[in-house]
Short mmCIF file of C-alpha atoms in Angstrom, two decimals:
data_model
loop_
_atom_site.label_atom_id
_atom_site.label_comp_id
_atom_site.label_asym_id
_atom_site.label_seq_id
_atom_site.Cartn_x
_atom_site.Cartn_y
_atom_site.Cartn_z
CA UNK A 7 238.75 112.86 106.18
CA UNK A 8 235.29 112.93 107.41
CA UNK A 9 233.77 116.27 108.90
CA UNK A 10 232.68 116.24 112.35
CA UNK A 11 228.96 117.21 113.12
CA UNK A 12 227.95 120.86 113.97
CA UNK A 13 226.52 120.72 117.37
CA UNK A 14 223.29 121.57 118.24
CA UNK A 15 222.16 124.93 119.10
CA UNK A 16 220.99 125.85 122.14
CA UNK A 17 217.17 126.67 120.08
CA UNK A 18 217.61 123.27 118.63
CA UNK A 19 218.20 121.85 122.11
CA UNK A 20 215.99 123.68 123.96
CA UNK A 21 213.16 122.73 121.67
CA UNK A 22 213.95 119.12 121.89
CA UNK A 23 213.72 119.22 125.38
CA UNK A 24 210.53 120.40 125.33
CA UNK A 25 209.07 118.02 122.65
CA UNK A 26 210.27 115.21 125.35
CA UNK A 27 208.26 116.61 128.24
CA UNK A 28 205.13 117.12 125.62
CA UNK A 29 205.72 113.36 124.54
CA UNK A 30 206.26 111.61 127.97
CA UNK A 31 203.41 114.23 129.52
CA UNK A 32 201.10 112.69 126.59
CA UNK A 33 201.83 109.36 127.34
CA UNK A 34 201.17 110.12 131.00
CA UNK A 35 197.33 111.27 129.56
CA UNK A 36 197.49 107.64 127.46
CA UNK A 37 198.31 105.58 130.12
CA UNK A 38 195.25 107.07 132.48
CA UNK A 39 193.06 106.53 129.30
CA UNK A 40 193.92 103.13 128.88
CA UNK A 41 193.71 102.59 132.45
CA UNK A 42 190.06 103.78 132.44
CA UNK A 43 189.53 101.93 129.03
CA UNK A 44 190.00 98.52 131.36
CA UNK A 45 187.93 99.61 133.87
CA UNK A 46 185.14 100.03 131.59
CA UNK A 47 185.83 96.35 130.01
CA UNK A 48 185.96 95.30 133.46
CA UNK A 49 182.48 96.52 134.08
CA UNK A 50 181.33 95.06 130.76
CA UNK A 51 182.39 91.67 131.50
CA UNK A 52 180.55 91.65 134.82
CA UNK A 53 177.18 92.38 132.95
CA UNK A 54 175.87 95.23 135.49
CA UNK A 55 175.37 96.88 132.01
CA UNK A 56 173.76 94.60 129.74
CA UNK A 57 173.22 95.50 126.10
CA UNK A 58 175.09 96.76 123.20
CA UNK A 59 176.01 100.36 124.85
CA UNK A 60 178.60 98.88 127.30
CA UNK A 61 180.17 97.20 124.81
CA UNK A 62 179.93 100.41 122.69
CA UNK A 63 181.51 102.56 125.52
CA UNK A 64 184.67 99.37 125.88
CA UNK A 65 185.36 100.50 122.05
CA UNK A 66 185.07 104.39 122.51
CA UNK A 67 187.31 104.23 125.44
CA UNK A 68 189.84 102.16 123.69
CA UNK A 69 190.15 104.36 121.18
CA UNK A 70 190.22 107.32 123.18
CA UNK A 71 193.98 106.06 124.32
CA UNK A 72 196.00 107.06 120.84
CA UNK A 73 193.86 110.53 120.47
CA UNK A 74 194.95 111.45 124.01
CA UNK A 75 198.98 110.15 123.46
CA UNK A 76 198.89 112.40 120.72
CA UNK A 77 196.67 115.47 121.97
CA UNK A 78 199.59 118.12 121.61
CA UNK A 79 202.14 116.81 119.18
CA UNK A 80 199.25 116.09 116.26
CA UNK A 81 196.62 118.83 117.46
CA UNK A 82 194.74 118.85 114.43
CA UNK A 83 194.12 115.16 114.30
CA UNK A 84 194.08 114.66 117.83
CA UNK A 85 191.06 117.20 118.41
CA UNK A 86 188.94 115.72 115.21
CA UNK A 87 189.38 112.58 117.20
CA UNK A 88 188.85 113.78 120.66
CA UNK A 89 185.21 115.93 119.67
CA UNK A 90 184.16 112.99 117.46
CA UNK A 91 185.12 110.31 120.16
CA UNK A 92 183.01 112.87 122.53
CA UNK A 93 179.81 113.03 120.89
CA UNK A 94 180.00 109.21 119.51
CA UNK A 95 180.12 108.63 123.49
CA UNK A 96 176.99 110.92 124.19
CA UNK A 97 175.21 109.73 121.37
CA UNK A 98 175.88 106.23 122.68
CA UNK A 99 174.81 107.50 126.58
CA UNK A 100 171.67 109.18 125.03
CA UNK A 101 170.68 105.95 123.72
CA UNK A 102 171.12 103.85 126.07
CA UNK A 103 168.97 105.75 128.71
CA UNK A 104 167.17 104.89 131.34
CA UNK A 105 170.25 102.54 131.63
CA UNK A 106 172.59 104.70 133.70
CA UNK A 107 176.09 104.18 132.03
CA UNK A 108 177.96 106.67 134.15
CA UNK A 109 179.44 110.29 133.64
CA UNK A 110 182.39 109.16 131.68
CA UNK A 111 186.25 110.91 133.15
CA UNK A 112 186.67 111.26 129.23
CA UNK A 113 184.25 114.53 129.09
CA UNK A 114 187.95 116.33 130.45
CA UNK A 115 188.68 115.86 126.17
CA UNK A 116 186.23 118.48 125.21
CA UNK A 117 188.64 121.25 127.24
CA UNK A 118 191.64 119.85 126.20
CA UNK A 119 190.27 120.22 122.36
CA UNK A 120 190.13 123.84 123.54
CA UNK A 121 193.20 124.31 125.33
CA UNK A 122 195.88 122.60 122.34
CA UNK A 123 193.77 124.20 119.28
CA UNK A 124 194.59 127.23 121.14
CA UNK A 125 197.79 126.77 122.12
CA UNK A 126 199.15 125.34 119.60
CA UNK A 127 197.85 127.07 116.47
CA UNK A 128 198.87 130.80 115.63
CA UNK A 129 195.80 131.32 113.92
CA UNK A 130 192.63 131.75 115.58
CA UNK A 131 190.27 130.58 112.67
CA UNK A 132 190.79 126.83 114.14
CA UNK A 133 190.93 127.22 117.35
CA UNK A 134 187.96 129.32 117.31
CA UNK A 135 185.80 125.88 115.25
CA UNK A 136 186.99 124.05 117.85
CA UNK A 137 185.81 126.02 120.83
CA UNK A 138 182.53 126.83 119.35
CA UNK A 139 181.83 122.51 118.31
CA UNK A 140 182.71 122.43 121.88
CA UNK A 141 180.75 125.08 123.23
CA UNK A 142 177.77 124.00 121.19
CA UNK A 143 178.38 120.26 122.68
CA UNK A 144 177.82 121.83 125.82
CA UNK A 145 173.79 121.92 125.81
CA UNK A 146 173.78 117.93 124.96
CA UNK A 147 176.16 117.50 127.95
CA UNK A 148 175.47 114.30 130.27
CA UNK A 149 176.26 116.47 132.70
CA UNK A 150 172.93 118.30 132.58
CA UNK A 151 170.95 115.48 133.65
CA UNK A 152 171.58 113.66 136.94
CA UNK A 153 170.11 109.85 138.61
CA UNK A 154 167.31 110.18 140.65
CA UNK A 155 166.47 106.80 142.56
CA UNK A 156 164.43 105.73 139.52
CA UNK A 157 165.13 107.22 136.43
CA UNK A 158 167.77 110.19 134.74
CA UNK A 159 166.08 113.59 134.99
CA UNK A 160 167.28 116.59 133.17
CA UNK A 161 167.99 120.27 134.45
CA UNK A 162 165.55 122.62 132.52
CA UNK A 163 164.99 126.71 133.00
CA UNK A 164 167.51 128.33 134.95
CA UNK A 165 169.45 125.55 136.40
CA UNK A 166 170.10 124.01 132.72
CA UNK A 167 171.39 127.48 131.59
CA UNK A 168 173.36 127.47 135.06
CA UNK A 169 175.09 124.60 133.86
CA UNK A 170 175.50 125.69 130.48
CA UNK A 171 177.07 128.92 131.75
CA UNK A 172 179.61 126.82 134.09
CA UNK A 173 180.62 124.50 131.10
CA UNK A 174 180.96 128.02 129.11
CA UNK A 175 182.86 129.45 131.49
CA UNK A 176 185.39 127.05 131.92
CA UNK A 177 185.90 126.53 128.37
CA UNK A 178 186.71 130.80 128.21
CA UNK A 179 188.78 130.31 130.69
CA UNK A 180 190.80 127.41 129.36
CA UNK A 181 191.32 128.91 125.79
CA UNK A 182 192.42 132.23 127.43
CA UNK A 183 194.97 130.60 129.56
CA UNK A 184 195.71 128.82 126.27
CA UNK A 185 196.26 131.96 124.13
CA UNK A 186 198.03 133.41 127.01
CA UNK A 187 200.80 130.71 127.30
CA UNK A 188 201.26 130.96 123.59
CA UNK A 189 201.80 134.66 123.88
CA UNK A 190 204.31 134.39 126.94
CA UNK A 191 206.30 131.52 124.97
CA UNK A 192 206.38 133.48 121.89
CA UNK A 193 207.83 136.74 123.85
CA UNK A 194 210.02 134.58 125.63
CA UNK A 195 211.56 133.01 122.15
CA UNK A 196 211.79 136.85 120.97
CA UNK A 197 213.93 137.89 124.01
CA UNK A 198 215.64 135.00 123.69
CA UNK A 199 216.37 135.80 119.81
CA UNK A 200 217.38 139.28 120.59
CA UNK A 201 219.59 138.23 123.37
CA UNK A 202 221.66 135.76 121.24
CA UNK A 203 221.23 138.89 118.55
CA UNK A 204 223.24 141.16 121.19
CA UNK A 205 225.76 138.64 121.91
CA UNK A 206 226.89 137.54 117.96
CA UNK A 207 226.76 141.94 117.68
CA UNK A 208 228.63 141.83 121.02
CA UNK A 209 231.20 139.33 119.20
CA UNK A 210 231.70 141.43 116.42
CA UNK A 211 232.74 143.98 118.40
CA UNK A 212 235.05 142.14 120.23
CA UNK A 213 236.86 140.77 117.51
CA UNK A 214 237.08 143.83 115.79
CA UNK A 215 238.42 146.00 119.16
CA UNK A 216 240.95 143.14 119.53
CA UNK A 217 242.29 142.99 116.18
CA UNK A 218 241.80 146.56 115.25
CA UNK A 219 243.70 148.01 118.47
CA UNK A 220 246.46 145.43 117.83
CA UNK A 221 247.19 145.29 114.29
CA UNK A 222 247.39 148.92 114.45
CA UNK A 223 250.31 148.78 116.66
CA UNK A 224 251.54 146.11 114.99
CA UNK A 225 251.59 147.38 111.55
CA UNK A 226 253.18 151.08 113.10
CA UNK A 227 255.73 149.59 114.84
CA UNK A 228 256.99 147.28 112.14
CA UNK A 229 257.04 150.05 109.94
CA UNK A 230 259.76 151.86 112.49
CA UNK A 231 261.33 149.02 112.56
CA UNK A 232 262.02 149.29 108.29
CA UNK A 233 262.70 152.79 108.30
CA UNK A 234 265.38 151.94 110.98
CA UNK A 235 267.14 149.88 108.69
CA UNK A 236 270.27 148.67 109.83
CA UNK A 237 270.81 151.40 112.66
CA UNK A 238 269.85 151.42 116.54
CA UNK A 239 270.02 147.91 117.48
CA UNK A 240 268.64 148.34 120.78
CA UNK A 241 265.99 150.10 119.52
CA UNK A 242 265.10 147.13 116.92
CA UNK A 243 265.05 144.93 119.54
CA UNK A 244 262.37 147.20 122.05
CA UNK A 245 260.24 147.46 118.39
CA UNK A 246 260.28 143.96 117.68
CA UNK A 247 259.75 142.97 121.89
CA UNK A 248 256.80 145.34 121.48
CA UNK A 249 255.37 143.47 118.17
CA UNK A 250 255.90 140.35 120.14
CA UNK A 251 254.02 141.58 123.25
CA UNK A 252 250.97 143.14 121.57
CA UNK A 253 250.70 140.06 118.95
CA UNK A 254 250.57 138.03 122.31
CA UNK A 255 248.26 139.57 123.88
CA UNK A 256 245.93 139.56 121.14
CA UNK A 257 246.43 136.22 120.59
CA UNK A 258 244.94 135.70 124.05
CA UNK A 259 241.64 137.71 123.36
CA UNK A 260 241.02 136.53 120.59
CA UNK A 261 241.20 132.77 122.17
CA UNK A 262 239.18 134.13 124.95
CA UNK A 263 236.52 135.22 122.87
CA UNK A 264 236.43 132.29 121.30
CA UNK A 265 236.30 130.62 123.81
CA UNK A 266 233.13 132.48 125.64
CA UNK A 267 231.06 131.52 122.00
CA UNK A 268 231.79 127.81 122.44
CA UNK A 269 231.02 127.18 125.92
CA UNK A 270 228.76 130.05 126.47
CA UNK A 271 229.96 131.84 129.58
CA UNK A 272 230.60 135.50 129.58
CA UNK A 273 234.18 136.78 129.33
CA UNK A 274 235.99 137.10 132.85
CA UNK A 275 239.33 138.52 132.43
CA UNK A 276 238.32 142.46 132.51
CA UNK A 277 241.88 144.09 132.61
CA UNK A 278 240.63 146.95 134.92
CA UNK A 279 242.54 150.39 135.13
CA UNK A 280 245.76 148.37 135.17
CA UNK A 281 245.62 147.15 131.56
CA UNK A 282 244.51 150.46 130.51
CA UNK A 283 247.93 152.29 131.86
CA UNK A 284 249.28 149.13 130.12
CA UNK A 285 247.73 149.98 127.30
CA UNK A 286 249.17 153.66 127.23
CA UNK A 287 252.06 152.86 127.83
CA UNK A 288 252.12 150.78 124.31
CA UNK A 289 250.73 153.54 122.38
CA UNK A 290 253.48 155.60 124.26
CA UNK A 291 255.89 153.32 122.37
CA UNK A 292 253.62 153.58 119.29
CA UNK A 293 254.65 157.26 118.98
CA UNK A 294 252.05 158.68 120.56
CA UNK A 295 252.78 161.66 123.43
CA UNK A 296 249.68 161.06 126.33
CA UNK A 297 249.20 163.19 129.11
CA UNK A 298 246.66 160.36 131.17
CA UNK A 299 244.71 161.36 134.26
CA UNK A 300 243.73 158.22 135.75
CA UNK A 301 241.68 157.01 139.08
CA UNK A 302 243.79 154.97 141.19
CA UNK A 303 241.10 152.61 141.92
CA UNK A 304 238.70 150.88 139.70
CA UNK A 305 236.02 152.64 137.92
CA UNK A 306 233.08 150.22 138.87
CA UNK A 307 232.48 146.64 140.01
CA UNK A 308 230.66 145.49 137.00
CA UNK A 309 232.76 144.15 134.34
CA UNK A 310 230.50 145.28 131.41
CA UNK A 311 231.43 148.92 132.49
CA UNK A 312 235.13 148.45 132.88
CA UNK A 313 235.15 146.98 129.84
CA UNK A 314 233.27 149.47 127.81
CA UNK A 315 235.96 151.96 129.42
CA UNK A 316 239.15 149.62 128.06
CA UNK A 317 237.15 149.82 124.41
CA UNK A 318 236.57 153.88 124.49
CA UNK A 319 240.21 154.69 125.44
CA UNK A 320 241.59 151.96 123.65
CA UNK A 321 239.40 152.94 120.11
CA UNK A 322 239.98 156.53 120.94
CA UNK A 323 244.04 156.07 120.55
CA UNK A 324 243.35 153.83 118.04
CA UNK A 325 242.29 156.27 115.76
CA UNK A 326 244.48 159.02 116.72
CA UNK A 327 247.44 156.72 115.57
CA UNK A 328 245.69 155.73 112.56
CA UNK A 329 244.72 159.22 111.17
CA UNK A 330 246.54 161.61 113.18
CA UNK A 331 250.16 159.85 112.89
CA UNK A 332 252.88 159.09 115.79
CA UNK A 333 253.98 162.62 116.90
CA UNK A 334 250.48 163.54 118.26
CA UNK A 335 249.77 164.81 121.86
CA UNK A 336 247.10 163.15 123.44
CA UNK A 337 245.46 164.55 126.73
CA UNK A 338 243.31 161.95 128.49
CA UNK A 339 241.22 162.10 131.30
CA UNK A 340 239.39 159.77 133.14
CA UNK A 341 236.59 160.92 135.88
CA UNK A 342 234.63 159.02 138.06
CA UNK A 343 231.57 160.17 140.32
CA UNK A 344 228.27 158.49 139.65
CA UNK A 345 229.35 157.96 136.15
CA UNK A 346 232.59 157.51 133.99
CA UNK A 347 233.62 160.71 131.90
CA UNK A 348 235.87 159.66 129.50
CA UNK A 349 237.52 162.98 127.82
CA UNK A 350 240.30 162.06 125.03
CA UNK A 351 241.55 165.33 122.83
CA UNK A 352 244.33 165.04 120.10
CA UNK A 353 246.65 167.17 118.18
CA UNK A 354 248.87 166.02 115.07
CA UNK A 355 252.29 166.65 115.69
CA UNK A 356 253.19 166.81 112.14
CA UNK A 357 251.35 166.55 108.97
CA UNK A 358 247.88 164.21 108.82
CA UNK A 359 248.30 160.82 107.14
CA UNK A 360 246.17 160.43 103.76
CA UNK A 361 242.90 159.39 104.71
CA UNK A 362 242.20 155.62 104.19
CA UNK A 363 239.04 154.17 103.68
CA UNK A 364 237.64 152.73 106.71
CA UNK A 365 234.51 150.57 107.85
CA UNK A 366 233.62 153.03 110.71
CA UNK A 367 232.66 149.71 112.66
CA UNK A 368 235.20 150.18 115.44
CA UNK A 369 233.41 153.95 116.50
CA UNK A 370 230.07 152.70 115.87
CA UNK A 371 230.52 149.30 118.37
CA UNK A 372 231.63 151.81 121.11
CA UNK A 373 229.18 154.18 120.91
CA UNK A 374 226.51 151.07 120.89
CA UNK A 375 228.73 149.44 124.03
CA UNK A 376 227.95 153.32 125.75
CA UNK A 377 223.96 153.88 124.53
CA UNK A 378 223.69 150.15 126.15
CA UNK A 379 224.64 151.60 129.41
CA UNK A 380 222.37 154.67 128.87
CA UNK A 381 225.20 156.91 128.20
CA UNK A 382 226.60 159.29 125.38
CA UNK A 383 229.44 159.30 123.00
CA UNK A 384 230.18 162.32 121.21
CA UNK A 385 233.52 162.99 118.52
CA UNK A 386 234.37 165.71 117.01
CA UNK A 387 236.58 165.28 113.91
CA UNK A 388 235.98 168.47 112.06
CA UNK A 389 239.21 169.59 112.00
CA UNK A 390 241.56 166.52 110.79
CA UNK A 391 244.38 167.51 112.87
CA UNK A 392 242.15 168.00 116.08
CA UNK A 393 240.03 165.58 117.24
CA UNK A 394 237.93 165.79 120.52
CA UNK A 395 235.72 162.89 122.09
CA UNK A 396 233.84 162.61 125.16
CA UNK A 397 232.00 159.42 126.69
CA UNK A 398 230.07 159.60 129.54
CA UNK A 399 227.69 155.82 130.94
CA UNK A 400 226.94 155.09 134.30
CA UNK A 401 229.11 153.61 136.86
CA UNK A 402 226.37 150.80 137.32
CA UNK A 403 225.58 149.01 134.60
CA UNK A 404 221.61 148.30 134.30
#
């Protein structure tokens, strides 16, 4: 059986997106070039320029069409084209004065050398050649002289360093919009990598809520269930109901979570204060004697909070069943004013299980769901038959 393609990322995506709109905007610059490239021909073949430079100019602007289709997706060899297509062109208008050939539209390649070396390069060794060829070309510029009604005549003393300073400027001004689009795209790509960071640690955390919280009951209840044996049959049956039910509703996250990584929404079924006396109520059956003061309402409209409230109480219990034992009183308290105080303290009712190695993973993803929120998780655990923890995050999440 054949394996089915992994599908794209949304990076890999995203970036072929964009190298379409770079290729069609390229061909957009191409097609302009090529346009101009048969206007010049045009005005070759009607011999209002006579001599070798028109013809000279039909072949520069000809070949300026596959330098500018490529301008950003082959920078390097796209600019060496473009800056020696540039001065071949003002070498070729130099010579052919006093015959007035025109200020050529492609002059607009010597910023564009500017603007993709600097865009598109991380380094600034070739983007700074570039600028300064450029910047250089500047002082040979056509556009220093201008057509008087009989001959070309050429700016000199302060107007020629005017126009120098012009063409300077708007060079600086292109490669720092350059270098600044560069920098906004890479911050943008670094948010981006840090958000998809949050959401596979996010995940983790999930899964490892889900299936810690429920295997826990799970595994306590089936082990009433063998040292029942053969007796209470009605109280087989409510152990085994309860197995069912938790399993279930694991099940269910755990397809919901899966769910929210393939089609990329966030999770929407937040239980609310409801699942959490749910939830009680199974560790009730776990063994476990709570004392719960709850709000009657819910604790906040955002569904990040109420959810990092389900993941504090339910981790809390969690581990008072694990290394505390059935048997243990449990007092917890649940206070709302412009933030959510979570206070959970346990007592062993008997003697403390043998410690078992654990990953610690299940304390440290709640304490990062509360820091998110700009709150504070504390535990106390000194004392293996007490334990004492108190959460405290905004009712708001930022």
């Amino acid at each position: 059986m054949g394996t089915a393609p992994a599908p794209l990322t949304r990076r890999t995506q995203h970036a072929d997106l964009d190298a379409v709109r770079t290729y069609r905007l390229d061909l957009v610059f191409a097609a302009l070039a090529a346009m101009l490239a048969v206007f010049h021909l045009l005005v070759a073949l009607s011999g209002t320029m006579p001599g070798p430079a028109a013809l000279i100019e039909v072949v520069l602007a000809v070949l300026f069409v596959p330098a500018f289709a490529v301008w950003r997706s082959r920078v390097i060899p796209a600019a060496i084209a473009l800056t020696v297509l540039t001065v071949a062109w003002t070498v070729n208008w130099f010579t052919a004065l006093p015959t007035n050939l025109g200020i050529s539209p492609f002059l607009v390649a010597v910023p564009m050398v500017v603007y993709s070396t600097a865009r598109y390069r991380s380094d600034l060794l070739v983007p700074g050649v570039f600028t300064t060829i450029q910047a250089v070309w500047c002082f040979f510029s056509p556009l220093l002289w201008w057509w008087t009604p009989d001959h070309f005549e050429r700016a000199t003393g302060v107007q020629a360093a005017s126009w120098v300073a012009l063409q300077w400027l708007v060079l600086g001004l292109v490669f720092v919009s350059a270098r600044s689009a560069r920098s906004a795209e890479r911050h943008l790509v670094a948010e981006q990598e840090a958000a998809r960071e949050r959401e596979r640690a996010g995940v983790a955390r999930e899964i490892h809520d889900v299936l810690a919280h429920s295997l826990t009951l799970i595994n306590m209840q089936a082990g009433a269930g063998v040292m029942l044996g053969g007796g209470v049959t009605d109280r087989r049956a409510e152990i085994l109901s309860t197995i069912q039910k938790v399993s279930s509703e694991a099940l269910e996250e755990v397809r919901g979570i899966v769910g929210t990584l393939r089609d990329d929404s966030p999770p929407t079924s937040v239980t609310g204060m409801a699942g959490i006396r749910d939830m009680v109520g199974e560790f009730r059956s776990a063994g476990l004697t709570i004392e719960a003061s709850l709000p009657e309402g819910e604790v906040s409209d955002s569904q990040v909070v109420r959810l990092t409230l389900r993941r504090v109480v339910q981790e809390a219990l969690t581990n008072v069943l694990r290394h505390q034992g059935p048997g243990s009183t449990v007092t917890l308290s649940v206070e709302v004013t412009d933030e959510v105080r979570v206070v959970v303290d346990s007592r062993a009712g008997g003697p403390v299980p043998r410690r078992t190695r654990h990953s610690g993973a299940g304390l440290t993803g709640v304490r990062e769901r509360v820091e998110h929120l700009g709150g504070t998780l504390n535990v106390d655990v000194s004392d293996p038959a007490h334990a004492h923890l108190v959460a405290s995050f905004p009712v708001v999440a930022p």
